[in-house]
Amino acid sequence: MPNPIFILNGPNLNRLGVREPEIYGAETLDDIRAACADRAMAFGFNIEFRQTNHEGQLVDWVQEAADAAAALVINPAAYGHTSVALHDALKLVDAPIVEVHLSNPAARESFRRRNYVTRVADGTVSGFGATSYVLGVEAACRFAMKRSD
Ligand code: DQA
């Protein structure tokens, strides 16, 4: 088996399903985990799927991904808009980085327009609900396979 695709989730995403479903959809994070596992498996990858509400924990996991991931899919949630520490950690990752968002932050409040992750991601998928993750995982797998050619 190749290295896994790391899928890291930031704050409040553990509340998906009950958190503002009109914005973030009805799926829970467990539903999203299952959809990501299926998509990755179709390309021959396992996933390492995690969520935390803590910025330092996310930084630690990004560092772990730098050593052990075939690719990194990250929904930084609110830390994308605030965290230089997360930005700096992502710069340590050589593997492909795909940023995902359930909603389309660019079409929301102005404070969501600044994003410290977008600058270091290879690409971003936003606005498609849980499908953003599935598309993001597919992009991550394709990029990871290209890298190992
Ligand atoms: C989010 C968008 C962010 O602006 C917000 O802070 C989140 C979720 C999304 O997936 O749409 O928590 O990352």
GROMACS .gro file of C-alpha atoms and ligand atoms in nm, residues 9-13 16 19-20 23-24 74-81 99-106 108-109 111-115 125-127 129 132-133, ligand 1:
model
   52
    9ASN     CA    1  -1.038   1.898   0.948
   10GLY     CA    2  -1.035   2.212   1.160
   11PRO     CA    3  -1.265   2.362   1.422
   12ASN     CA    4  -1.639   2.306   1.447
   13LEU     CA    5  -1.648   2.050   1.168
   16LEU     CA    6  -2.155   1.900   1.084
   19ARG     CA    7  -2.420   2.319   1.245
   20GLU     CA    8  -2.592   2.568   1.010
   23ILE     CA    9  -2.478   2.652   0.475
   24TYR     CA   10  -2.285   2.331   0.544
   74ILE     CA   11  -0.736   1.997   0.441
   75ASN     CA   12  -1.047   2.183   0.547
   76PRO     CA   13  -0.886   2.437   0.781
   77ALA     CA   14  -1.230   2.585   0.862
   78ALA     CA   15  -1.190   2.917   1.047
   79TYR     CA   16  -0.813   2.869   1.096
   80GLY     CA   17  -0.769   2.920   0.723
   81HIS     CA   18  -0.870   3.280   0.778
   99GLU     CA   19  -0.781   2.275   0.031
  100VAL     CA   20  -1.152   2.198   0.058
  101HIS     CA   21  -1.452   2.392   0.188
  102LEU     CA   22  -1.814   2.286   0.207
  103SER     CA   23  -1.936   2.641   0.146
  104ASN     CA   24  -1.787   2.899  -0.091
  105PRO     CA   25  -1.608   3.139   0.146
  106ALA     CA   26  -1.542   3.387  -0.137
  108ARG     CA   27  -1.972   3.499   0.208
  109GLU     CA   28  -1.870   3.761   0.467
  111PHE     CA   29  -1.364   3.837   0.674
  112ARG     CA   30  -1.365   3.496   0.499
  113ARG     CA   31  -1.185   3.639   0.196
  114ARG     CA   32  -0.844   3.636   0.362
  115ASN     CA   33  -0.709   3.282   0.359
  125VAL     CA   34  -1.245   2.295  -0.405
  126SER     CA   35  -1.520   2.506  -0.248
  127GLY     CA   36  -1.895   2.537  -0.247
  129GLY     CA   37  -2.092   2.061   0.024
  132SER     CA   38  -1.605   1.926  -0.228
  133TYR     CA   39  -1.429   1.659  -0.021
  150DQA     C1   40  -1.556   2.625   0.598
  150DQA     C2   41  -1.565   2.775   0.563
  150DQA     C3   42  -1.501   2.859   0.672
  150DQA     O1   43  -1.514   2.999   0.639
  150DQA     C4   44  -1.569   2.837   0.806
  150DQA     O2   45  -1.502   2.909   0.908
  150DQA     C5   46  -1.583   2.693   0.839
  150DQA     C6   47  -1.615   2.596   0.734
  150DQA     C7   48  -1.631   2.539   0.495
  150DQA     O3   49  -1.603   2.420   0.489
  150DQA     O4   50  -1.718   2.590   0.423
  150DQA     O5   51  -1.577   2.656   0.956
  150DQA     O6   52  -1.419   2.586   0.596
   0.00000   0.00000   0.00000
